[in-house]
PDB file of N, CA and C in Angstrom:
ATOM      1  N   MET A   1      45.224  -0.544  86.811  1.00  0.00           N
ATOM      2  CA  MET A   1      45.867  -1.339  85.785  1.00  0.00           C
ATOM      3  C   MET A   1      44.805  -1.753  84.763  1.00  0.00           C
ATOM      4  N   THR A   2      45.151  -1.674  83.490  1.00  0.00           N
ATOM      5  CA  THR A   2      44.209  -2.044  82.439  1.00  0.00           C
ATOM      6  C   THR A   2      44.252  -3.557  82.206  1.00  0.00           C
ATOM      7  N   ASP A   3      43.237  -4.053  81.516  1.00  0.00           N
ATOM      8  CA  ASP A   3      43.223  -5.468  81.151  1.00  0.00           C
ATOM      9  C   ASP A   3      44.431  -5.812  80.293  1.00  0.00           C
ATOM     10  N   TRP A   4      44.805  -4.884  79.391  1.00  0.00           N
ATOM     11  CA  TRP A   4      45.953  -5.135  78.529  1.00  0.00           C
ATOM     12  C   TRP A   4      47.237  -5.224  79.357  1.00  0.00           C
ATOM     13  N   SER A   5      47.372  -4.356  80.328  1.00  0.00           N
ATOM     14  CA  SER A   5      48.550  -4.405  81.202  1.00  0.00           C
ATOM     15  C   SER A   5      48.596  -5.737  81.955  1.00  0.00           C
ATOM     16  N   GLU A   6      47.464  -6.181  82.433  1.00  0.00           N
ATOM     17  CA  GLU A   6      47.398  -7.473  83.129  1.00  0.00           C
ATOM     18  C   GLU A   6      47.806  -8.609  82.200  1.00  0.00           C
ATOM     19  N   LEU A   7      47.371  -8.553  80.950  1.00  0.00           N
ATOM     20  CA  LEU A   7      47.741  -9.574  79.974  1.00  0.00           C
ATOM     21  C   LEU A   7      49.247  -9.587  79.755  1.00  0.00           C
ATOM     22  N   VAL A   8      49.843  -8.416  79.608  1.00  0.00           N
ATOM     23  CA  VAL A   8      51.301  -8.323  79.449  1.00  0.00           C
ATOM     24  C   VAL A   8      51.994  -8.961  80.649  1.00  0.00           C
ATOM     25  N   LEU A   9      51.557  -8.651  81.848  1.00  0.00           N
ATOM     26  CA  LEU A   9      52.176  -9.223  83.046  1.00  0.00           C
ATOM     27  C   LEU A   9      51.937 -10.724  83.131  1.00  0.00           C
ATOM     28  N   ASP A  10      50.781 -11.192  82.695  1.00  0.00           N
ATOM     29  CA  ASP A  10      50.511 -12.635  82.675  1.00  0.00           C
ATOM     30  C   ASP A  10      51.472 -13.355  81.734  1.00  0.00           C
ATOM     31  N   VAL A  11      51.684 -12.787  80.550  1.00  0.00           N
ATOM     32  CA  VAL A  11      52.622 -13.390  79.596  1.00  0.00           C
ATOM     33  C   VAL A  11      54.022 -13.391  80.198  1.00  0.00           C
ATOM     34  N   ALA A  12      54.441 -12.291  80.794  1.00  0.00           N
ATOM     35  CA  ALA A  12      55.765 -12.211  81.414  1.00  0.00           C
ATOM     36  C   ALA A  12      55.924 -13.247  82.515  1.00  0.00           C
ATOM     37  N   GLU A  13      54.886 -13.455  83.270  1.00  0.00           N
ATOM     38  CA  GLU A  13      54.938 -14.416  84.372  1.00  0.00           C
ATOM     39  C   GLU A  13      55.029 -15.853  83.864  1.00  0.00           C
ATOM     40  N   ASP A  14      54.572 -16.110  82.656  1.00  0.00           N
ATOM     41  CA  ASP A  14      54.605 -17.460  82.080  1.00  0.00           C
ATOM     42  C   ASP A  14      55.983 -17.878  81.588  1.00  0.00           C
ATOM     43  N   VAL A  15      56.896 -16.935  81.439  1.00  0.00           N
ATOM     44  CA  VAL A  15      58.239 -17.273  80.945  1.00  0.00           C
ATOM     45  C   VAL A  15      58.913 -18.183  81.976  1.00  0.00           C
ATOM     46  N   PRO A  16      59.337 -19.375  81.548  1.00  0.00           N
ATOM     47  CA  PRO A  16      59.951 -20.310  82.499  1.00  0.00           C
ATOM     48  C   PRO A  16      61.302 -19.817  83.025  1.00  0.00           C
ATOM     49  N   PRO A  17      61.669 -20.222  84.230  1.00  0.00           N
ATOM     50  CA  PRO A  17      62.990 -19.896  84.769  1.00  0.00           C
ATOM     51  C   PRO A  17      64.089 -20.378  83.812  1.00  0.00           C
ATOM     52  N   GLY A  18      65.131 -19.562  83.666  1.00  0.00           N
ATOM     53  CA  GLY A  18      66.241 -19.909  82.796  1.00  0.00           C
ATOM     54  C   GLY A  18      66.004 -19.593  81.335  1.00  0.00           C
ATOM     55  N   ARG A  19      64.852 -19.034  81.024  1.00  0.00           N
ATOM     56  CA  ARG A  19      64.492 -18.679  79.654  1.00  0.00           C
ATOM     57  C   ARG A  19      64.185 -17.188  79.614  1.00  0.00           C
ATOM     58  N   ALA A  20      64.017 -16.647  78.423  1.00  0.00           N
ATOM     59  CA  ALA A  20      63.681 -15.231  78.266  1.00  0.00           C
ATOM     60  C   ALA A  20      62.867 -15.049  76.996  1.00  0.00           C
ATOM     61  N   THR A  21      62.147 -13.961  76.950  1.00  0.00           N
ATOM     62  CA  THR A  21      61.423 -13.556  75.755  1.00  0.00           C
ATOM     63  C   THR A  21      61.689 -12.076  75.541  1.00  0.00           C
ATOM     64  N   THR A  22      61.173 -11.550  74.453  1.00  0.00           N
ATOM     65  CA  THR A  22      61.431 -10.148  74.136  1.00  0.00           C
ATOM     66  C   THR A  22      60.166  -9.308  74.293  1.00  0.00           C
ATOM     67  N   TYR A  23      60.373  -8.019  74.417  1.00  0.00           N
ATOM     68  CA  TYR A  23      59.237  -7.101  74.473  1.00  0.00           C
ATOM     69  C   TYR A  23      58.355  -7.282  73.234  1.00  0.00           C
ATOM     70  N   GLY A  24      58.999  -7.464  72.084  1.00  0.00           N
ATOM     71  CA  GLY A  24      58.264  -7.629  70.835  1.00  0.00           C
ATOM     72  C   GLY A  24      57.423  -8.887  70.808  1.00  0.00           C
ATOM     73  N   LEU A  25      57.961  -9.998  71.311  1.00  0.00           N
ATOM     74  CA  LEU A  25      57.187 -11.239  71.333  1.00  0.00           C
ATOM     75  C   LEU A  25      56.035 -11.162  72.326  1.00  0.00           C
ATOM     76  N   VAL A  26      56.244 -10.499  73.444  1.00  0.00           N
ATOM     77  CA  VAL A  26      55.141 -10.305  74.396  1.00  0.00           C
ATOM     78  C   VAL A  26      54.047  -9.482  73.734  1.00  0.00           C
ATOM     79  N   SER A  27      54.437  -8.456  72.984  1.00  0.00           N
ATOM     80  CA  SER A  27      53.423  -7.628  72.319  1.00  0.00           C
ATOM     81  C   SER A  27      52.681  -8.430  71.254  1.00  0.00           C
ATOM     82  N   GLU A  28      53.392  -9.316  70.528  1.00  0.00           N
ATOM     83  CA  GLU A  28      52.718 -10.161  69.535  1.00  0.00           C
ATOM     84  C   GLU A  28      51.700 -11.080  70.203  1.00  0.00           C
ATOM     85  N   ALA A  29      52.060 -11.665  71.332  1.00  0.00           N
ATOM     86  CA  ALA A  29      51.138 -12.552  72.051  1.00  0.00           C
ATOM     87  C   ALA A  29      49.929 -11.772  72.550  1.00  0.00           C
ATOM     88  N   ALA A  30      50.152 -10.579  73.068  1.00  0.00           N
ATOM     89  CA  ALA A  30      49.042  -9.744  73.546  1.00  0.00           C
ATOM     90  C   ALA A  30      48.159  -9.298  72.384  1.00  0.00           C
ATOM     91  N   ARG A  31      48.787  -8.950  71.260  1.00  0.00           N
ATOM     92  CA  ARG A  31      48.017  -8.545  70.073  1.00  0.00           C
ATOM     93  C   ARG A  31      47.182  -9.686  69.533  1.00  0.00           C
ATOM     94  N   ALA A  32      47.680 -10.910  69.619  1.00  0.00           N
ATOM     95  CA  ALA A  32      46.926 -12.064  69.142  1.00  0.00           C
ATOM     96  C   ALA A  32      45.625 -12.231  69.934  1.00  0.00           C
ATOM     97  N   ARG A  33      45.630 -11.775  71.168  1.00  0.00           N
ATOM     98  CA  ARG A  33      44.445 -11.900  72.017  1.00  0.00           C
ATOM     99  C   ARG A  33      43.563 -10.662  72.003  1.00  0.00           C
ATOM    100  N   THR A  34      44.175  -9.493  71.773  1.00  0.00           N
ATOM    101  CA  THR A  34      43.417  -8.249  71.918  1.00  0.00           C
ATOM    102  C   THR A  34      43.397  -7.377  70.670  1.00  0.00           C
ATOM    103  N   GLY A  35      44.316  -7.617  69.743  1.00  0.00           N
ATOM    104  CA  GLY A  35      44.410  -6.779  68.558  1.00  0.00           C
ATOM    105  C   GLY A  35      45.133  -5.471  68.785  1.00  0.00           C
ATOM    106  N   GLN A  36      45.727  -5.285  69.934  1.00  0.00           N
ATOM    107  CA  GLN A  36      46.429  -4.028  70.214  1.00  0.00           C
ATOM    108  C   GLN A  36      47.755  -4.275  70.911  1.00  0.00           C
ATOM    109  N   GLY A  37      48.602  -3.247  70.883  1.00  0.00           N
ATOM    110  CA  GLY A  37      49.846  -3.289  71.625  1.00  0.00           C
ATOM    111  C   GLY A  37      51.073  -3.211  70.743  1.00  0.00           C
ATOM    112  N   SER A  38      52.180  -2.855  71.352  1.00  0.00           N
ATOM    113  CA  SER A  38      53.464  -2.739  70.676  1.00  0.00           C
ATOM    114  C   SER A  38      54.566  -3.068  71.677  1.00  0.00           C
ATOM    115  N   ALA A  39      55.766  -3.286  71.156  1.00  0.00           N
ATOM    116  CA  ALA A  39      56.907  -3.560  72.028  1.00  0.00           C
ATOM    117  C   ALA A  39      57.132  -2.398  72.998  1.00  0.00           C
ATOM    118  N   ARG A  40      56.969  -1.171  72.517  1.00  0.00           N
ATOM    119  CA  ARG A  40      57.144   0.000  73.397  1.00  0.00           C
ATOM    120  C   ARG A  40      56.126   0.003  74.535  1.00  0.00           C
ATOM    121  N   SER A  41      54.895  -0.365  74.213  1.00  0.00           N
ATOM    122  CA  SER A  41      53.879  -0.368  75.268  1.00  0.00           C
ATOM    123  C   SER A  41      54.139  -1.492  76.270  1.00  0.00           C
ATOM    124  N   VAL A  42      54.703  -2.611  75.799  1.00  0.00           N
ATOM    125  CA  VAL A  42      55.097  -3.671  76.736  1.00  0.00           C
ATOM    126  C   VAL A  42      56.192  -3.141  77.650  1.00  0.00           C
ATOM    127  N   GLY A  43      57.176  -2.445  77.075  1.00  0.00           N
ATOM    128  CA  GLY A  43      58.237  -1.859  77.890  1.00  0.00           C
ATOM    129  C   GLY A  43      57.700  -0.891  78.916  1.00  0.00           C
ATOM    130  N   ALA A  44      56.694  -0.099  78.536  1.00  0.00           N
ATOM    131  CA  ALA A  44      56.091   0.852  79.478  1.00  0.00           C
ATOM    132  C   ALA A  44      55.391   0.122  80.619  1.00  0.00           C
ATOM    133  N   VAL A  45      54.665  -0.937  80.286  1.00  0.00           N
ATOM    134  CA  VAL A  45      53.992  -1.723  81.335  1.00  0.00           C
ATOM    135  C   VAL A  45      55.028  -2.345  82.262  1.00  0.00           C
ATOM    136  N   MET A  46      56.075  -2.919  81.683  1.00  0.00           N
ATOM    137  CA  MET A  46      57.104  -3.558  82.505  1.00  0.00           C
ATOM    138  C   MET A  46      57.803  -2.534  83.400  1.00  0.00           C
ATOM    139  N   ALA A  47      58.065  -1.349  82.879  1.00  0.00           N
ATOM    140  CA  ALA A  47      58.719  -0.315  83.679  1.00  0.00           C
ATOM    141  C   ALA A  47      57.818   0.157  84.815  1.00  0.00           C
ATOM    142  N   ARG A  48      56.540   0.256  84.533  1.00  0.00           N
ATOM    143  CA  ARG A  48      55.586   0.791  85.507  1.00  0.00           C
ATOM    144  C   ARG A  48      55.120  -0.257  86.506  1.00  0.00           C
ATOM    145  N   GLU A  49      54.883  -1.478  86.034  1.00  0.00           N
ATOM    146  CA  GLU A  49      54.222  -2.472  86.881  1.00  0.00           C
ATOM    147  C   GLU A  49      54.917  -3.823  86.916  1.00  0.00           C
ATOM    148  N   GLY A  50      56.050  -3.952  86.261  1.00  0.00           N
ATOM    149  CA  GLY A  50      56.711  -5.235  86.128  1.00  0.00           C
ATOM    150  C   GLY A  50      57.395  -5.773  87.364  1.00  0.00           C
ATOM    151  N   GLY A  51      57.465  -4.992  88.420  1.00  0.00           N
ATOM    152  CA  GLY A  51      58.113  -5.458  89.643  1.00  0.00           C
ATOM    153  C   GLY A  51      57.427  -6.641  90.293  1.00  0.00           C
ATOM    154  N   SER A  52      56.181  -6.899  89.919  1.00  0.00           N
ATOM    155  CA  SER A  52      55.435  -7.999  90.518  1.00  0.00           C
ATOM    156  C   SER A  52      55.647  -9.326  89.785  1.00  0.00           C
ATOM    157  N   VAL A  53      56.383  -9.304  88.675  1.00  0.00           N
ATOM    158  CA  VAL A  53      56.642 -10.520  87.901  1.00  0.00           C
ATOM    159  C   VAL A  53      58.142 -10.676  87.685  1.00  0.00           C
ATOM    160  N   ALA A  54      58.526 -11.760  87.025  1.00  0.00           N
ATOM    161  CA  ALA A  54      59.944 -12.019  86.741  1.00  0.00           C
ATOM    162  C   ALA A  54      60.402 -11.130  85.582  1.00  0.00           C
ATOM    163  N   TRP A  55      60.552  -9.846  85.846  1.00  0.00           N
ATOM    164  CA  TRP A  55      60.846  -8.827  84.836  1.00  0.00           C
ATOM    165  C   TRP A  55      62.131  -9.101  84.069  1.00  0.00           C
ATOM    166  N   TRP A  56      63.103  -9.759  84.691  1.00  0.00           N
ATOM    167  CA  TRP A  56      64.399 -10.013  84.059  1.00  0.00           C
ATOM    168  C   TRP A  56      64.282 -11.016  82.912  1.00  0.00           C
ATOM    169  N   ARG A  57      63.139 -11.679  82.793  1.00  0.00           N
ATOM    170  CA  ARG A  57      62.936 -12.642  81.710  1.00  0.00           C
ATOM    171  C   ARG A  57      62.357 -12.003  80.450  1.00  0.00           C
ATOM    172  N   VAL A  58      62.059 -10.712  80.480  1.00  0.00           N
ATOM    173  CA  VAL A  58      61.566  -9.987  79.302  1.00  0.00           C
ATOM    174  C   VAL A  58      62.634  -8.954  78.940  1.00  0.00           C
ATOM    175  N   VAL A  59      63.259  -9.163  77.786  1.00  0.00           N
ATOM    176  CA  VAL A  59      64.438  -8.390  77.401  1.00  0.00           C
ATOM    177  C   VAL A  59      64.257  -7.744  76.029  1.00  0.00           C
ATOM    178  N   ARG A  60      65.198  -6.907  75.681  1.00  0.00           N
ATOM    179  CA  ARG A  60      65.226  -6.309  74.343  1.00  0.00           C
ATOM    180  C   ARG A  60      65.555  -7.393  73.315  1.00  0.00           C
ATOM    181  N   ALA A  61      65.355  -7.084  72.052  1.00  0.00           N
ATOM    182  CA  ALA A  61      65.602  -8.040  70.966  1.00  0.00           C
ATOM    183  C   ALA A  61      67.053  -8.523  70.920  1.00  0.00           C
ATOM    184  N   ASP A  62      67.982  -7.743  71.479  1.00  0.00           N
ATOM    185  CA  ASP A  62      69.387  -8.165  71.508  1.00  0.00           C
ATOM    186  C   ASP A  62      69.747  -8.919  72.790  1.00  0.00           C
ATOM    187  N   GLY A  63      68.745  -9.201  73.637  1.00  0.00           N
ATOM    188  CA  GLY A  63      68.977  -9.949  74.867  1.00  0.00           C
ATOM    189  C   GLY A  63      69.346  -9.106  76.064  1.00  0.00           C
ATOM    190  N   SER A  64      69.431  -7.802  75.890  1.00  0.00           N
ATOM    191  CA  SER A  64      69.845  -6.923  76.985  1.00  0.00           C
ATOM    192  C   SER A  64      68.644  -6.304  77.692  1.00  0.00           C
ATOM    193  N   LEU A  65      68.944  -5.710  78.811  1.00  0.00           N
ATOM    194  CA  LEU A  65      67.994  -4.917  79.580  1.00  0.00           C
ATOM    195  C   LEU A  65      68.555  -3.509  79.716  1.00  0.00           C
ATOM    196  N   PRO A  66      67.738  -2.550  80.118  1.00  0.00           N
ATOM    197  CA  PRO A  66      68.292  -1.221  80.409  1.00  0.00           C
ATOM    198  C   PRO A  66      69.443  -1.352  81.413  1.00  0.00           C
ATOM    199  N   SER A  67      70.472  -0.550  81.242  1.00  0.00           N
ATOM    200  CA  SER A  67      71.689  -0.691  82.053  1.00  0.00           C
ATOM    201  C   SER A  67      71.435  -0.611  83.552  1.00  0.00           C
ATOM    202  N   HIS A  68      70.440   0.157  83.986  1.00  0.00           N
ATOM    203  CA  HIS A  68      70.198   0.275  85.425  1.00  0.00           C
ATOM    204  C   HIS A  68      69.609  -1.007  86.021  1.00  0.00           C
ATOM    205  N   LEU A  69      69.206  -1.964  85.190  1.00  0.00           N
ATOM    206  CA  LEU A  69      68.650  -3.229  85.690  1.00  0.00           C
ATOM    207  C   LEU A  69      69.616  -4.399  85.552  1.00  0.00           C
ATOM    208  N   ALA A  70      70.704  -4.211  84.819  1.00  0.00           N
ATOM    209  CA  ALA A  70      71.601  -5.308  84.467  1.00  0.00           C
ATOM    210  C   ALA A  70      72.178  -6.036  85.678  1.00  0.00           C
ATOM    211  N   ALA A  71      72.646  -5.322  86.673  1.00  0.00           N
ATOM    212  CA  ALA A  71      73.267  -5.972  87.834  1.00  0.00           C
ATOM    213  C   ALA A  71      72.255  -6.803  88.610  1.00  0.00           C
ATOM    214  N   ARG A  72      71.064  -6.270  88.822  1.00  0.00           N
ATOM    215  CA  ARG A  72      70.024  -7.025  89.532  1.00  0.00           C
ATOM    216  C   ARG A  72      69.599  -8.245  88.725  1.00  0.00           C
ATOM    217  N   ALA A  73      69.496  -8.087  87.408  1.00  0.00           N
ATOM    218  CA  ALA A  73      69.103  -9.205  86.550  1.00  0.00           C
ATOM    219  C   ALA A  73      70.161 -10.298  86.568  1.00  0.00           C
ATOM    220  N   ALA A  74      71.447  -9.923  86.614  1.00  0.00           N
ATOM    221  CA  ALA A  74      72.532 -10.905  86.604  1.00  0.00           C
ATOM    222  C   ALA A  74      72.409 -11.888  87.756  1.00  0.00           C
ATOM    223  N   GLU A  75      71.973 -11.420  88.907  1.00  0.00           N
ATOM    224  CA  GLU A  75      71.774 -12.304  90.059  1.00  0.00           C
ATOM    225  C   GLU A  75      70.697 -13.349  89.755  1.00  0.00           C
ATOM    226  N   HIS A  76      69.622 -12.911  89.146  1.00  0.00           N
ATOM    227  CA  HIS A  76      68.541 -13.832  88.782  1.00  0.00           C
ATOM    228  C   HIS A  76      69.005 -14.818  87.716  1.00  0.00           C
ATOM    229  N   TYR A  77      69.732 -14.324  86.711  1.00  0.00           N
ATOM    230  CA  TYR A  77      70.217 -15.195  85.648  1.00  0.00           C
ATOM    231  C   TYR A  77      71.128 -16.284  86.209  1.00  0.00           C
ATOM    232  N   ALA A  78      72.010 -15.915  87.120  1.00  0.00           N
ATOM    233  CA  ALA A  78      72.918 -16.893  87.724  1.00  0.00           C
ATOM    234  C   ALA A  78      72.127 -17.940  88.509  1.00  0.00           C
ATOM    235  N   ALA A  79      71.155 -17.505  89.275  1.00  0.00           N
ATOM    236  CA  ALA A  79      70.350 -18.428  90.087  1.00  0.00           C
ATOM    237  C   ALA A  79      69.532 -19.380  89.218  1.00  0.00           C
ATOM    238  N   GLU A  80      69.085 -18.895  88.059  1.00  0.00           N
ATOM    239  CA  GLU A  80      68.236 -19.705  87.185  1.00  0.00           C
ATOM    240  C   GLU A  80      69.012 -20.464  86.113  1.00  0.00           C
ATOM    241  N   GLY A  81      70.296 -20.184  85.975  1.00  0.00           N
ATOM    242  CA  GLY A  81      71.092 -20.837  84.939  1.00  0.00           C
ATOM    243  C   GLY A  81      70.760 -20.367  83.533  1.00  0.00           C
ATOM    244  N   THR A  82      70.370 -19.108  83.407  1.00  0.00           N
ATOM    245  CA  THR A  82      70.031 -18.543  82.099  1.00  0.00           C
ATOM    246  C   THR A  82      71.290 -18.404  81.244  1.00  0.00           C
ATOM    247  N   PRO A  83      71.278 -18.932  80.019  1.00  0.00           N
ATOM    248  CA  PRO A  83      72.453 -18.777  79.148  1.00  0.00           C
ATOM    249  C   PRO A  83      72.687 -17.305  78.802  1.00  0.00           C
ATOM    250  N   LEU A  84      73.915 -16.863  78.958  1.00  0.00           N
ATOM    251  CA  LEU A  84      74.283 -15.474  78.687  1.00  0.00           C
ATOM    252  C   LEU A  84      75.383 -15.409  77.641  1.00  0.00           C
ATOM    253  N   ARG A  85      75.435 -14.275  76.959  1.00  0.00           N
ATOM    254  CA  ARG A  85      76.525 -13.987  76.036  1.00  0.00           C
ATOM    255  C   ARG A  85      77.604 -13.233  76.816  1.00  0.00           C
ATOM    256  N   PRO A  86      78.838 -13.201  76.286  1.00  0.00           N
ATOM    257  CA  PRO A  86      79.846 -12.351  76.924  1.00  0.00           C
ATOM    258  C   PRO A  86      79.305 -10.926  77.018  1.00  0.00           C
ATOM    259  N   GLY A  87      79.442 -10.321  78.154  1.00  0.00           N
ATOM    260  CA  GLY A  87      78.903  -8.980  78.365  1.00  0.00           C
ATOM    261  C   GLY A  87      77.623  -9.000  79.187  1.00  0.00           C
ATOM    262  N   GLY A  88      77.015 -10.170  79.364  1.00  0.00           N
ATOM    263  CA  GLY A  88      75.881 -10.287  80.267  1.00  0.00           C
ATOM    264  C   GLY A  88      74.499 -10.312  79.660  1.00  0.00           C
ATOM    265  N   ALA A  89      74.371 -10.097  78.350  1.00  0.00           N
ATOM    266  CA  ALA A  89      73.044 -10.162  77.731  1.00  0.00           C
ATOM    267  C   ALA A  89      72.611 -11.623  77.623  1.00  0.00           C
ATOM    268  N   VAL A  90      71.313 -11.845  77.645  1.00  0.00           N
ATOM    269  CA  VAL A  90      70.786 -13.195  77.502  1.00  0.00           C
ATOM    270  C   VAL A  90      71.106 -13.713  76.101  1.00  0.00           C
ATOM    271  N   ASP A  91      71.540 -14.960  76.025  1.00  0.00           N
ATOM    272  CA  ASP A  91      71.796 -15.608  74.740  1.00  0.00           C
ATOM    273  C   ASP A  91      70.460 -16.136  74.222  1.00  0.00           C
ATOM    274  N   LEU A  92      69.797 -15.333  73.412  1.00  0.00           N
ATOM    275  CA  LEU A  92      68.461 -15.697  72.940  1.00  0.00           C
ATOM    276  C   LEU A  92      68.470 -16.882  71.984  1.00  0.00           C
ATOM    277  N   THR A  93      69.612 -17.214  71.405  1.00  0.00           N
ATOM    278  CA  THR A  93      69.647 -18.409  70.548  1.00  0.00           C
ATOM    279  C   THR A  93      69.467 -19.671  71.385  1.00  0.00           C
ATOM    280  N   ARG A  94      69.807 -19.609  72.656  1.00  0.00           N
ATOM    281  CA  ARG A  94      69.678 -20.764  73.545  1.00  0.00           C
ATOM    282  C   ARG A  94      68.553 -20.620  74.559  1.00  0.00           C
ATOM    283  N   ALA A  95      68.144 -19.411  74.879  1.00  0.00           N
ATOM    284  CA  ALA A  95      67.204 -19.210  75.984  1.00  0.00           C
ATOM    285  C   ALA A  95      65.826 -18.716  75.558  1.00  0.00           C
ATOM    286  N   LEU A  96      65.612 -18.477  74.269  1.00  0.00           N
ATOM    287  CA  LEU A  96      64.359 -17.852  73.847  1.00  0.00           C
ATOM    288  C   LEU A  96      63.141 -18.727  74.132  1.00  0.00           C
ATOM    289  N   TRP A  97      62.137 -18.117  74.750  1.00  0.00           N
ATOM    290  CA  TRP A  97      60.815 -18.710  74.955  1.00  0.00           C
ATOM    291  C   TRP A  97      59.845 -17.845  74.177  1.00  0.00           C
ATOM    292  N   ASP A  98      59.102 -18.445  73.272  1.00  0.00           N
ATOM    293  CA  ASP A  98      58.221 -17.701  72.384  1.00  0.00           C
ATOM    294  C   ASP A  98      56.767 -17.832  72.844  1.00  0.00           C
ATOM    295  N   PRO A  99      56.192 -16.776  73.427  1.00  0.00           N
ATOM    296  CA  PRO A  99      54.824 -16.861  73.921  1.00  0.00           C
ATOM    297  C   PRO A  99      53.796 -17.019  72.802  1.00  0.00           C
ATOM    298  N   VAL A 100      54.126 -16.564  71.601  1.00  0.00           N
ATOM    299  CA  VAL A 100      53.211 -16.717  70.460  1.00  0.00           C
ATOM    300  C   VAL A 100      53.114 -18.202  70.095  1.00  0.00           C
ATOM    301  N   GLU A 101      54.251 -18.856  70.072  1.00  0.00           N
ATOM    302  CA  GLU A 101      54.294 -20.294  69.793  1.00  0.00           C
ATOM    303  C   GLU A 101      53.507 -21.054  70.859  1.00  0.00           C
ATOM    304  N   GLU A 102      53.686 -20.681  72.106  1.00  0.00           N
ATOM    305  CA  GLU A 102      52.961 -21.314  73.211  1.00  0.00           C
ATOM    306  C   GLU A 102      51.461 -21.110  73.082  1.00  0.00           C
ATOM    307  N   LEU A 103      51.070 -19.959  72.603  1.00  0.00           N
ATOM    308  CA  LEU A 103      49.663 -19.625  72.429  1.00  0.00           C
ATOM    309  C   LEU A 103      49.001 -20.570  71.434  1.00  0.00           C
ATOM    310  N   HIS A 104      49.763 -20.961  70.401  1.00  0.00           N
ATOM    311  CA  HIS A 104      49.223 -21.822  69.351  1.00  0.00           C
ATOM    312  C   HIS A 104      49.445 -23.301  69.619  1.00  0.00           C
ATOM    313  N   ALA A 105      50.144 -23.630  70.691  1.00  0.00           N
ATOM    314  CA  ALA A 105      50.432 -25.042  71.010  1.00  0.00           C
ATOM    315  C   ALA A 105      49.232 -25.742  71.616  1.00  0.00           C
TER     316      ALA A 105
END
């Protein structure tokens, strides 16, 4: 695992229960520290190594996850009280956690 991958997983692990962030925001937080990365590369890290963190808290910009993860994520969302939109995507207007904002706090 690279240092950048570890940073991505660290940011993902910091997302509080019941909240969510996006691949793009994780990449912005990682870029602020390293100068590199993209939303796609965050998605690749999460797909490859994200099983060790709360992966369901890092979603697409529309609040969704890949369809093969949706059912497993729904169990976590229910347990954590994560606000959802009809259809099961995270309601980012109510649940968004911004790691970039946290970085500057």
